[in-house]
PDB file of C-alpha atoms in Angstrom:
ATOM      1  CA  MET P   6       0.000   0.000   0.000  1.00  0.00           C
ATOM      2  CA  ALA P   7       1.206   3.487  -0.770  1.00  0.00           C
ATOM      3  CA  TYR P   8      -0.072   6.704   0.740  1.00  0.00           C
ATOM      4  CA  THR P   9       0.530  10.322   1.595  1.00  0.00           C
ATOM      5  CA  LEU P  10      -1.001  12.665   4.118  1.00  0.00           C
ATOM      6  CA  ASN P  11       0.845  15.640   2.694  1.00  0.00           C
ATOM      7  CA  LYS P  12      -1.648  17.649   0.664  1.00  0.00           C
ATOM      8  CA  ASP P  13       1.064  18.798  -1.746  1.00  0.00           C
ATOM      9  CA  ASN P  14       1.800  15.201  -2.665  1.00  0.00           C
ATOM     10  CA  MET P  15      -1.797  14.128  -3.201  1.00  0.00           C
ATOM     11  CA  LEU P  16      -3.048  13.740  -6.759  1.00  0.00           C
ATOM     12  CA  VAL P  17      -5.572  16.447  -7.565  1.00  0.00           C
ATOM     13  CA  TRP P  18      -8.239  15.362 -10.031  1.00  0.00           C
ATOM     14  CA  LYS P  19     -10.558  18.242 -10.877  1.00  0.00           C
ATOM     15  CA  ASP P  20     -12.741  16.226 -13.222  1.00  0.00           C
ATOM     16  CA  ARG P  21     -13.551  13.457 -10.744  1.00  0.00           C
ATOM     17  CA  PRO P  22     -16.469  14.396  -8.491  1.00  0.00           C
ATOM     18  CA  PHE P  23     -17.651  12.178  -5.670  1.00  0.00           C
ATOM     19  CA  VAL P  24     -19.421   8.941  -6.577  1.00  0.00           C
ATOM     20  CA  ARG P  25     -20.326   5.921  -4.489  1.00  0.00           C
ATOM     21  CA  GLY P  26     -18.664   2.593  -5.060  1.00  0.00           C
ATOM     22  CA  LEU P  27     -15.651   2.129  -7.276  1.00  0.00           C
ATOM     23  CA  VAL P  28     -14.904   3.750 -10.618  1.00  0.00           C
ATOM     24  CA  LYS P  29     -12.511   2.226 -13.084  1.00  0.00           C
ATOM     25  CA  VAL P  30      -9.851   4.776 -13.988  1.00  0.00           C
ATOM     26  CA  LYS P  31      -6.799   5.266 -16.123  1.00  0.00           C
ATOM     27  CA  VAL P  32      -3.950   6.853 -14.264  1.00  0.00           C
ATOM     28  CA  PRO P  33      -1.641   9.118 -16.285  1.00  0.00           C
ATOM     29  CA  PRO P  34       2.074   8.199 -16.169  1.00  0.00           C
ATOM     30  CA  GLU P  35       2.887  11.487 -14.447  1.00  0.00           C
ATOM     31  CA  ASP P  36       0.546  10.582 -11.596  1.00  0.00           C
ATOM     32  CA  TRP P  37       2.150   7.166 -11.182  1.00  0.00           C
ATOM     33  CA  LYS P  38       5.486   8.924 -11.137  1.00  0.00           C
ATOM     34  CA  LYS P  39       4.282  11.278  -8.412  1.00  0.00           C
ATOM     35  CA  ILE P  40       3.011   8.343  -6.347  1.00  0.00           C
ATOM     36  CA  MET P  41       6.298   6.519  -6.707  1.00  0.00           C
ATOM     37  CA  THR P  42       8.479   9.469  -5.872  1.00  0.00           C
ATOM     38  CA  THR P  43       6.551  11.227  -3.115  1.00  0.00           C
ATOM     39  CA  TRP P  44       4.295   8.699  -1.383  1.00  0.00           C
ATOM     40  CA  LYS P  45       5.207   6.295   1.348  1.00  0.00           C
ATOM     41  CA  TYR P  46       5.154   2.698   0.299  1.00  0.00           C
ATOM     42  CA  ILE P  47       4.387  -0.187   2.617  1.00  0.00           C
ATOM     43  CA  ASP P  48       5.067  -3.628   1.291  1.00  0.00           C
ATOM     44  CA  VAL P  49       2.370  -5.590   3.063  1.00  0.00           C
ATOM     45  CA  GLU P  50       1.690  -9.041   1.777  1.00  0.00           C
ATOM     46  CA  TRP P  51      -1.615 -10.422   2.943  1.00  0.00           C
ATOM     47  CA  LYS P  52      -2.745 -13.916   2.275  1.00  0.00           C
ATOM     48  CA  PRO P  53      -5.782 -13.849  -0.007  1.00  0.00           C
ATOM     49  CA  GLN P  54      -8.837 -15.112   1.747  1.00  0.00           C
ATOM     50  CA  THR P  55     -12.575 -14.688   1.792  1.00  0.00           C
ATOM     51  CA  ALA P  56     -14.355 -13.312   4.803  1.00  0.00           C
ATOM     52  CA  TRP P  57     -17.960 -13.519   5.848  1.00  0.00           C
ATOM     53  CA  LEU P  58     -19.218 -10.802   8.148  1.00  0.00           C
ATOM     54  CA  THR P  59     -22.223 -11.008  10.407  1.00  0.00           C
ATOM     55  CA  ASP P  60     -23.833  -8.953  13.163  1.00  0.00           C
ATOM     56  CA  TYR P  61     -22.626  -5.900  11.362  1.00  0.00           C
ATOM     57  CA  LYS P  62     -23.718  -2.515  12.658  1.00  0.00           C
ATOM     58  CA  LEU P  63     -23.267   0.422  10.338  1.00  0.00           C
ATOM     59  CA  LEU P  64     -23.216   3.651  12.277  1.00  0.00           C
ATOM     60  CA  LYS P  65     -24.731   6.504  10.322  1.00  0.00           C
ATOM     61  CA  SER P  66     -22.795   9.057  12.247  1.00  0.00           C
ATOM     62  CA  ARG P  67     -19.929   8.976  14.621  1.00  0.00           C
ATOM     63  CA  ARG P  68     -19.227  11.405  17.395  1.00  0.00           C
ATOM     64  CA  ALA P  69     -15.859  13.073  17.666  1.00  0.00           C
ATOM     65  CA  GLU P  70     -15.123  11.294  20.936  1.00  0.00           C
ATOM     66  CA  GLU P  71     -15.848   7.915  19.382  1.00  0.00           C
ATOM     67  CA  ARG P  72     -13.535   8.689  16.507  1.00  0.00           C
ATOM     68  CA  LYS P  73     -10.822   9.785  18.877  1.00  0.00           C
ATOM     69  CA  LEU P  74     -11.172   6.609  20.935  1.00  0.00           C
ATOM     70  CA  LEU P  75     -11.066   4.435  17.856  1.00  0.00           C
ATOM     71  CA  LEU P  76      -7.945   6.156  16.614  1.00  0.00           C
ATOM     72  CA  GLU P  77      -6.277   5.572  19.962  1.00  0.00           C
ATOM     73  CA  ILE P  78      -7.208   1.883  19.935  1.00  0.00           C
ATOM     74  CA  LEU P  79      -5.871   1.414  16.421  1.00  0.00           C
ATOM     75  CA  ARG P  80      -2.733   3.386  17.184  1.00  0.00           C
ATOM     76  CA  ASP P  81      -2.025   1.243  20.260  1.00  0.00           C
ATOM     77  CA  LYS P  82      -2.562  -1.926  18.247  1.00  0.00           C
ATOM     78  CA  ALA P  83      -0.194  -0.650  15.562  1.00  0.00           C
ATOM     79  CA  ARG P  84       2.438   0.154  18.174  1.00  0.00           C
ATOM     80  CA  GLU P  85       2.118  -3.284  19.771  1.00  0.00           C
ATOM     81  CA  ARG P  86       2.724  -4.864  16.408  1.00  0.00           C
ATOM     82  CA  GLY P  87       5.562  -2.557  15.534  1.00  0.00           C
ATOM     83  CA  GLY P  88       3.499  -0.954  12.798  1.00  0.00           C
ATOM     84  CA  LEU P  89       3.176   2.591  11.601  1.00  0.00           C
ATOM     85  CA  ASP P  90       1.505   5.344  13.547  1.00  0.00           C
ATOM     86  CA  VAL P  91      -0.077   7.475  10.866  1.00  0.00           C
ATOM     87  CA  LEU P  92      -1.365   9.979  13.377  1.00  0.00           C
ATOM     88  CA  ALA P  93       2.135  10.781  14.537  1.00  0.00           C
ATOM     89  CA  GLU P  94       3.093  12.043  11.099  1.00  0.00           C
TER      90      GLU P  94
ATOM     91  CA  MET R  22       8.840   1.928  -4.119  1.00  0.00           C
ATOM     92  CA  GLY R  23       8.171  -1.003  -6.391  1.00  0.00           C
ATOM     93  CA  GLN R  24       7.340  -1.062 -10.066  1.00  0.00           C
ATOM     94  CA  VAL R  25       4.629   1.025 -11.645  1.00  0.00           C
ATOM     95  CA  PRO R  26       1.461  -1.084 -11.456  1.00  0.00           C
ATOM     96  CA  SER R  27       0.926  -1.138 -15.190  1.00  0.00           C
ATOM     97  CA  VAL R  28      -0.634  -4.583 -15.172  1.00  0.00           C
ATOM     98  CA  GLY R  29      -4.136  -5.030 -13.844  1.00  0.00           C
ATOM     99  CA  GLU R  30      -7.044  -2.700 -13.363  1.00  0.00           C
ATOM    100  CA  VAL R  31      -7.128   0.484 -11.321  1.00  0.00           C
ATOM    101  CA  TYR R  32     -10.222   1.755  -9.507  1.00  0.00           C
ATOM    102  CA  LEU R  33     -10.963   4.964  -7.674  1.00  0.00           C
ATOM    103  CA  ASN R  34     -12.855   4.930  -4.406  1.00  0.00           C
ATOM    104  CA  PHE R  35     -13.987   7.910  -2.368  1.00  0.00           C
ATOM    105  CA  VAL R  36     -13.697   7.862   1.373  1.00  0.00           C
ATOM    106  CA  GLY R  37     -16.255   9.889   3.330  1.00  0.00           C
ATOM    107  CA  LYS R  38     -14.410  12.907   4.676  1.00  0.00           C
ATOM    108  CA  ARG R  39     -16.803  13.763   7.475  1.00  0.00           C
ATOM    109  CA  THR R  40     -16.699  10.499   9.393  1.00  0.00           C
ATOM    110  CA  TYR R  41     -13.829   8.697   7.780  1.00  0.00           C
ATOM    111  CA  GLY R  42     -11.087  11.016   6.625  1.00  0.00           C
ATOM    112  CA  PRO R  43      -7.587  10.061   5.463  1.00  0.00           C
ATOM    113  CA  PRO R  44      -5.920   9.685   8.907  1.00  0.00           C
ATOM    114  CA  LEU R  45      -8.637   7.414  10.307  1.00  0.00           C
ATOM    115  CA  PHE R  46      -8.882   5.462   7.088  1.00  0.00           C
ATOM    116  CA  LEU R  47      -5.128   4.934   6.941  1.00  0.00           C
ATOM    117  CA  GLN R  48      -4.774   4.112  10.602  1.00  0.00           C
ATOM    118  CA  GLU R  49      -7.467   1.502  10.252  1.00  0.00           C
ATOM    119  CA  ALA R  50      -6.366   0.180   6.857  1.00  0.00           C
ATOM    120  CA  LEU R  51      -2.793  -0.254   8.018  1.00  0.00           C
ATOM    121  CA  GLU R  52      -3.889  -2.128  11.114  1.00  0.00           C
ATOM    122  CA  LEU R  53      -6.747  -4.194   9.770  1.00  0.00           C
ATOM    123  CA  GLY R  54      -6.627  -3.832   6.018  1.00  0.00           C
ATOM    124  CA  PHE R  55      -9.095  -1.915   3.912  1.00  0.00           C
ATOM    125  CA  ASN R  56     -12.523  -3.034   2.894  1.00  0.00           C
ATOM    126  CA  ARG R  57     -14.712  -1.025   0.561  1.00  0.00           C
ATOM    127  CA  ALA R  58     -18.138  -1.268  -0.949  1.00  0.00           C
ATOM    128  CA  VAL R  59     -17.839  -1.870  -4.659  1.00  0.00           C
ATOM    129  CA  GLY R  60     -21.437  -1.583  -5.793  1.00  0.00           C
ATOM    130  CA  ASN R  61     -22.559  -3.943  -8.510  1.00  0.00           C
ATOM    131  CA  ARG R  62     -19.088  -4.253  -9.902  1.00  0.00           C
ATOM    132  CA  PRO R  63     -16.996  -7.376  -9.570  1.00  0.00           C
ATOM    133  CA  VAL R  64     -13.430  -6.235  -8.996  1.00  0.00           C
ATOM    134  CA  PRO R  65     -10.703  -8.721  -9.952  1.00  0.00           C
ATOM    135  CA  LEU R  66      -8.029  -9.890  -7.589  1.00  0.00           C
ATOM    136  CA  ASN R  67      -4.748  -7.986  -7.880  1.00  0.00           C
ATOM    137  CA  SER R  68      -6.521  -4.838  -9.033  1.00  0.00           C
ATOM    138  CA  TYR R  69      -5.390  -1.564  -7.539  1.00  0.00           C
ATOM    139  CA  VAL R  70      -7.620   0.860  -5.682  1.00  0.00           C
ATOM    140  CA  LEU R  71      -6.862   4.547  -5.304  1.00  0.00           C
ATOM    141  CA  PHE R  72      -8.527   6.258  -2.350  1.00  0.00           C
ATOM    142  CA  ALA R  73      -9.620   9.866  -2.490  1.00  0.00           C
ATOM    143  CA  VAL R  74     -11.559  12.573  -0.695  1.00  0.00           C
ATOM    144  CA  TRP R  75     -13.809  15.093  -2.428  1.00  0.00           C
ATOM    145  CA  ASP R  76     -13.861  18.672  -1.189  1.00  0.00           C
ATOM    146  CA  LYS R  77     -16.709  19.917  -3.414  1.00  0.00           C
ATOM    147  CA  LYS R  78     -14.193  21.336  -5.880  1.00  0.00           C
ATOM    148  CA  GLU R  79     -11.780  18.570  -6.716  1.00  0.00           C
ATOM    149  CA  SER R  80     -10.689  15.091  -5.725  1.00  0.00           C
ATOM    150  CA  HIS R  81      -7.582  14.515  -3.662  1.00  0.00           C
ATOM    151  CA  VAL R  82      -6.120  11.053  -4.119  1.00  0.00           C
ATOM    152  CA  TYR R  83      -4.000   9.980  -1.182  1.00  0.00           C
ATOM    153  CA  ALA R  84      -3.661   6.195  -0.955  1.00  0.00           C
ATOM    154  CA  LEU R  85      -3.231   3.122  -3.094  1.00  0.00           C
ATOM    155  CA  GLY R  86      -4.124  -0.426  -2.176  1.00  0.00           C
ATOM    156  CA  LYS R  87      -4.160  -3.810  -3.837  1.00  0.00           C
ATOM    157  CA  VAL R  88      -7.113  -6.182  -3.906  1.00  0.00           C
ATOM    158  CA  THR R  89      -6.160  -9.542  -2.463  1.00  0.00           C
ATOM    159  CA  GLY R  90      -9.468 -10.930  -1.255  1.00  0.00           C
ATOM    160  CA  TYR R  91     -13.105 -10.316  -0.531  1.00  0.00           C
ATOM    161  CA  SER R  92     -15.507 -10.065   2.329  1.00  0.00           C
ATOM    162  CA  PHE R  93     -19.233  -9.715   2.430  1.00  0.00           C
ATOM    163  CA  LEU R  94     -22.228  -9.515   4.672  1.00  0.00           C
ATOM    164  CA  ALA R  95     -24.717 -12.297   4.537  1.00  0.00           C
ATOM    165  CA  THR R  96     -27.088 -14.525   6.376  1.00  0.00           C
ATOM    166  CA  GLU R  97     -27.773 -18.135   5.604  1.00  0.00           C
ATOM    167  CA  GLN R  98     -31.172 -17.080   4.308  1.00  0.00           C
ATOM    168  CA  GLU R  99     -29.551 -14.807   1.739  1.00  0.00           C
ATOM    169  CA  ILE R 100     -27.436 -17.633   0.433  1.00  0.00           C
ATOM    170  CA  LYS R 101     -30.559 -19.760   0.192  1.00  0.00           C
ATOM    171  CA  ASN R 102     -32.195 -16.916  -1.720  1.00  0.00           C
ATOM    172  CA  ALA R 103     -29.316 -17.024  -4.200  1.00  0.00           C
ATOM    173  CA  PHE R 104     -29.973 -20.722  -4.707  1.00  0.00           C
ATOM    174  CA  ALA R 105     -33.620 -19.835  -5.358  1.00  0.00           C
ATOM    175  CA  MET R 106     -32.499 -17.351  -8.022  1.00  0.00           C
ATOM    176  CA  LEU R 107     -30.556 -20.124  -9.724  1.00  0.00           C
ATOM    177  CA  ALA R 108     -33.604 -22.389  -9.638  1.00  0.00           C
ATOM    178  CA  GLN R 109     -35.636 -19.649 -11.300  1.00  0.00           C
ATOM    179  CA  LEU R 110     -33.038 -19.290 -14.020  1.00  0.00           C
ATOM    180  CA  GLU R 111     -33.003 -23.026 -14.563  1.00  0.00           C
ATOM    181  CA  LYS R 112     -36.760 -22.935 -15.186  1.00  0.00           C
ATOM    182  CA  GLN R 113     -36.307 -20.233 -17.803  1.00  0.00           C
ATOM    183  CA  LEU R 114     -33.527 -22.173 -19.479  1.00  0.00           C
ATOM    184  CA  GLN R 115     -35.723 -25.225 -19.810  1.00  0.00           C
ATOM    185  CA  GLN R 116     -37.978 -23.200 -22.083  1.00  0.00           C
ATOM    186  CA  ASN R 117     -35.116 -21.713 -24.041  1.00  0.00           C
ATOM    187  CA  PRO R 118     -32.128 -24.011 -23.785  1.00  0.00           C
ATOM    188  CA  ASP R 119     -28.740 -22.418 -24.260  1.00  0.00           C
ATOM    189  CA  PRO R 120     -25.713 -24.726 -23.840  1.00  0.00           C
ATOM    190  CA  GLN R 121     -23.434 -21.970 -22.587  1.00  0.00           C
ATOM    191  CA  ALA R 122     -26.013 -20.733 -20.080  1.00  0.00           C
ATOM    192  CA  LYS R 123     -26.593 -24.242 -18.816  1.00  0.00           C
ATOM    193  CA  GLN R 124     -22.877 -24.681 -18.307  1.00  0.00           C
ATOM    194  CA  ASP R 125     -22.654 -21.362 -16.466  1.00  0.00           C
ATOM    195  CA  LEU R 126     -25.648 -22.267 -14.342  1.00  0.00           C
ATOM    196  CA  GLN R 127     -24.013 -25.501 -13.332  1.00  0.00           C
ATOM    197  CA  LYS R 128     -20.811 -23.665 -12.453  1.00  0.00           C
ATOM    198  CA  MET R 129     -22.707 -21.094 -10.388  1.00  0.00           C
ATOM    199  CA  ALA R 130     -24.496 -23.830  -8.493  1.00  0.00           C
ATOM    200  CA  GLN R 131     -21.181 -25.531  -7.754  1.00  0.00           C
ATOM    201  CA  LEU R 132     -19.534 -22.337  -6.553  1.00  0.00           C
ATOM    202  CA  LEU R 133     -22.515 -21.398  -4.428  1.00  0.00           C
ATOM    203  CA  ALA R 134     -22.706 -24.856  -2.861  1.00  0.00           C
ATOM    204  CA  LYS R 135     -19.016 -24.653  -2.081  1.00  0.00           C
ATOM    205  CA  LEU R 136     -19.539 -21.245  -0.483  1.00  0.00           C
ATOM    206  CA  TYR R 137     -22.382 -22.571   1.619  1.00  0.00           C
ATOM    207  CA  ASP R 138     -20.221 -25.493   2.770  1.00  0.00           C
ATOM    208  CA  ALA R 139     -17.402 -23.104   3.666  1.00  0.00           C
ATOM    209  CA  LEU R 140     -19.816 -21.011   5.666  1.00  0.00           C
ATOM    210  CA  LEU R 141     -21.198 -23.971   7.584  1.00  0.00           C
ATOM    211  CA  GLY R 142     -17.677 -25.224   8.205  1.00  0.00           C
ATOM    212  CA  ALA R 143     -16.609 -21.871   9.628  1.00  0.00           C
ATOM    213  CA  GLN R 144     -19.670 -21.684  11.838  1.00  0.00           C
ATOM    214  CA  THR R 145     -19.258 -25.136  13.302  1.00  0.00           C
ATOM    215  CA  GLY R 146     -15.543 -24.553  13.752  1.00  0.00           C
ATOM    216  CA  LYS R 147     -16.285 -21.439  15.796  1.00  0.00           C
ATOM    217  CA  SER R 148     -13.647 -19.484  13.940  1.00  0.00           C
ATOM    218  CA  GLY R 149     -15.284 -16.089  14.261  1.00  0.00           C
ATOM    219  CA  ASP R 150     -13.705 -13.088  15.913  1.00  0.00           C
ATOM    220  CA  LEU R 151     -15.285  -9.870  17.036  1.00  0.00           C
ATOM    221  CA  ILE R 152     -13.444  -6.997  15.406  1.00  0.00           C
ATOM    222  CA  GLU R 153     -13.947  -3.342  16.172  1.00  0.00           C
ATOM    223  CA  ARG R 154     -13.979  -1.241  13.056  1.00  0.00           C
ATOM    224  CA  GLY R 155     -14.389   2.410  12.183  1.00  0.00           C
ATOM    225  CA  CYS R 156     -17.951   2.065  11.051  1.00  0.00           C
ATOM    226  CA  GLY R 157     -19.232  -0.129  13.822  1.00  0.00           C
ATOM    227  CA  GLU R 158     -18.549  -3.632  14.940  1.00  0.00           C
ATOM    228  CA  TYR R 159     -19.052  -6.996  13.391  1.00  0.00           C
ATOM    229  CA  ILE R 160     -18.129 -10.620  13.662  1.00  0.00           C
ATOM    230  CA  GLU R 161     -15.830 -11.663  10.903  1.00  0.00           C
ATOM    231  CA  ILE R 162     -15.419 -15.287   9.910  1.00  0.00           C
ATOM    232  CA  ILE R 163     -12.643 -16.208   7.545  1.00  0.00           C
ATOM    233  CA  LEU R 164     -13.941 -18.792   5.119  1.00  0.00           C
ATOM    234  CA  ASP R 165     -11.940 -21.548   3.542  1.00  0.00           C
ATOM    235  CA  TYR R 166     -12.939 -20.379   0.094  1.00  0.00           C
ATOM    236  CA  ASP R 167     -10.754 -19.437  -2.829  1.00  0.00           C
ATOM    237  CA  PRO R 168     -11.135 -15.720  -3.712  1.00  0.00           C
ATOM    238  CA  LYS R 169     -10.824 -16.685  -7.377  1.00  0.00           C
ATOM    239  CA  ASP R 170     -13.964 -18.818  -7.017  1.00  0.00           C
ATOM    240  CA  PHE R 171     -15.656 -15.937  -5.277  1.00  0.00           C
ATOM    241  CA  TYR R 172     -14.807 -13.583  -8.127  1.00  0.00           C
ATOM    242  CA  GLU R 173     -16.028 -16.080 -10.717  1.00  0.00           C
ATOM    243  CA  LEU R 174     -19.301 -16.422  -8.839  1.00  0.00           C
ATOM    244  CA  MET R 175     -19.736 -12.632  -8.847  1.00  0.00           C
ATOM    245  CA  VAL R 176     -19.060 -12.340 -12.569  1.00  0.00           C
ATOM    246  CA  LEU R 177     -21.514 -15.112 -13.458  1.00  0.00           C
ATOM    247  CA  PHE R 178     -24.214 -13.610 -11.266  1.00  0.00           C
ATOM    248  CA  MET R 179     -23.753 -10.227 -12.896  1.00  0.00           C
ATOM    249  CA  ARG R 180     -24.028 -11.802 -16.330  1.00  0.00           C
ATOM    250  CA  TYR R 181     -27.313 -13.553 -15.679  1.00  0.00           C
ATOM    251  CA  PHE R 182     -29.029 -11.446 -13.038  1.00  0.00           C
ATOM    252  CA  GLY R 183     -27.647  -7.985 -13.788  1.00  0.00           C
ATOM    253  CA  LYS R 184     -26.752  -7.518 -10.166  1.00  0.00           C
ATOM    254  CA  LEU R 185     -24.828  -9.204  -7.453  1.00  0.00           C
ATOM    255  CA  PRO R 186     -26.802 -11.417  -5.106  1.00  0.00           C
ATOM    256  CA  SER R 187     -27.318 -10.081  -1.631  1.00  0.00           C
ATOM    257  CA  ILE R 188     -24.936 -12.674  -0.375  1.00  0.00           C
ATOM    258  CA  THR R 189     -22.115 -10.702  -1.853  1.00  0.00           C
ATOM    259  CA  LEU R 190     -23.442  -7.198  -1.605  1.00  0.00           C
ATOM    260  CA  SER R 191     -25.680  -6.377   1.285  1.00  0.00           C
ATOM    261  CA  GLY R 192     -26.118  -2.706   1.938  1.00  0.00           C
ATOM    262  CA  ALA R 193     -22.628  -1.462   1.523  1.00  0.00           C
ATOM    263  CA  THR R 194     -20.633  -4.506   1.256  1.00  0.00           C
ATOM    264  CA  LEU R 195     -18.688  -6.570  -0.935  1.00  0.00           C
ATOM    265  CA  TRP R 196     -15.343  -5.164  -0.239  1.00  0.00           C
ATOM    266  CA  PRO R 197     -12.105  -5.774  -2.025  1.00  0.00           C
ATOM    267  CA  THR R 198      -9.453  -5.593   0.587  1.00  0.00           C
ATOM    268  CA  LEU R 199      -5.828  -4.851   0.891  1.00  0.00           C
ATOM    269  CA  SER R 200      -5.753  -7.254   3.723  1.00  0.00           C
ATOM    270  CA  THR R 201      -8.782  -9.174   2.828  1.00  0.00           C
ATOM    271  CA  ARG R 202     -10.255  -8.399   6.054  1.00  0.00           C
ATOM    272  CA  THR R 203     -12.235  -5.565   6.715  1.00  0.00           C
ATOM    273  CA  THR R 204     -14.839  -2.024   6.438  1.00  0.00           C
ATOM    274  CA  CYS R 205     -16.985   0.861   5.383  1.00  0.00           C
TER     275      CYS R 205
END
């Protein structure tokens, strides 16, 4: 996975308004180049598998405190596993 | 960074900025893997997904993931409903026999039966875990089911029913995942 939280390094697509789901796109070479040269790359290999989810609760809205708590939980988990702390960046 | 991902398909997916902005999405995706709704669109394994936010003027693309598996929301009843859809199709084919369709129907039935077996196996093996996610909580059960079979099942269903069965897309959810596990 590759990513950036630096706004200057994000790709800016003016002709791509919000849509739900996934849209198939063609990425210009210059954008790939920008990704490769300015984004962080994490080589995570996950074993392909199929998951079945049940008892799923989709929350329509989330309070700021809940978000903060969730971020802390995920950050602690990442630290325990020696992973990246995105929030610290 | 590795090679330019010139092989395979690339998709764009928007992440809700208000409840699920880049930091939360990344923190969660890095820990648990990403999991996105794909709508009625089967997305092949090894495709790439670009994640973006929309600020009412332009799209800002900030992350790239690779599809390595699938997850979905379902109940046993929904899988049974999918079987019922196949039975309906079989009736139609009897009136207008098409060798290719019959072959596809047989394949779909096989894949669906295999999925149902995998589900029952996971349930009896008590392999579920409760995982806290950004959009709520759910019990996730990893099935012993080849993602390639899952993709083939999706494609065949789209071809004959014009939509994915609820077993693979309930509400918001057949999600290609970086990790294979995962959310909203």
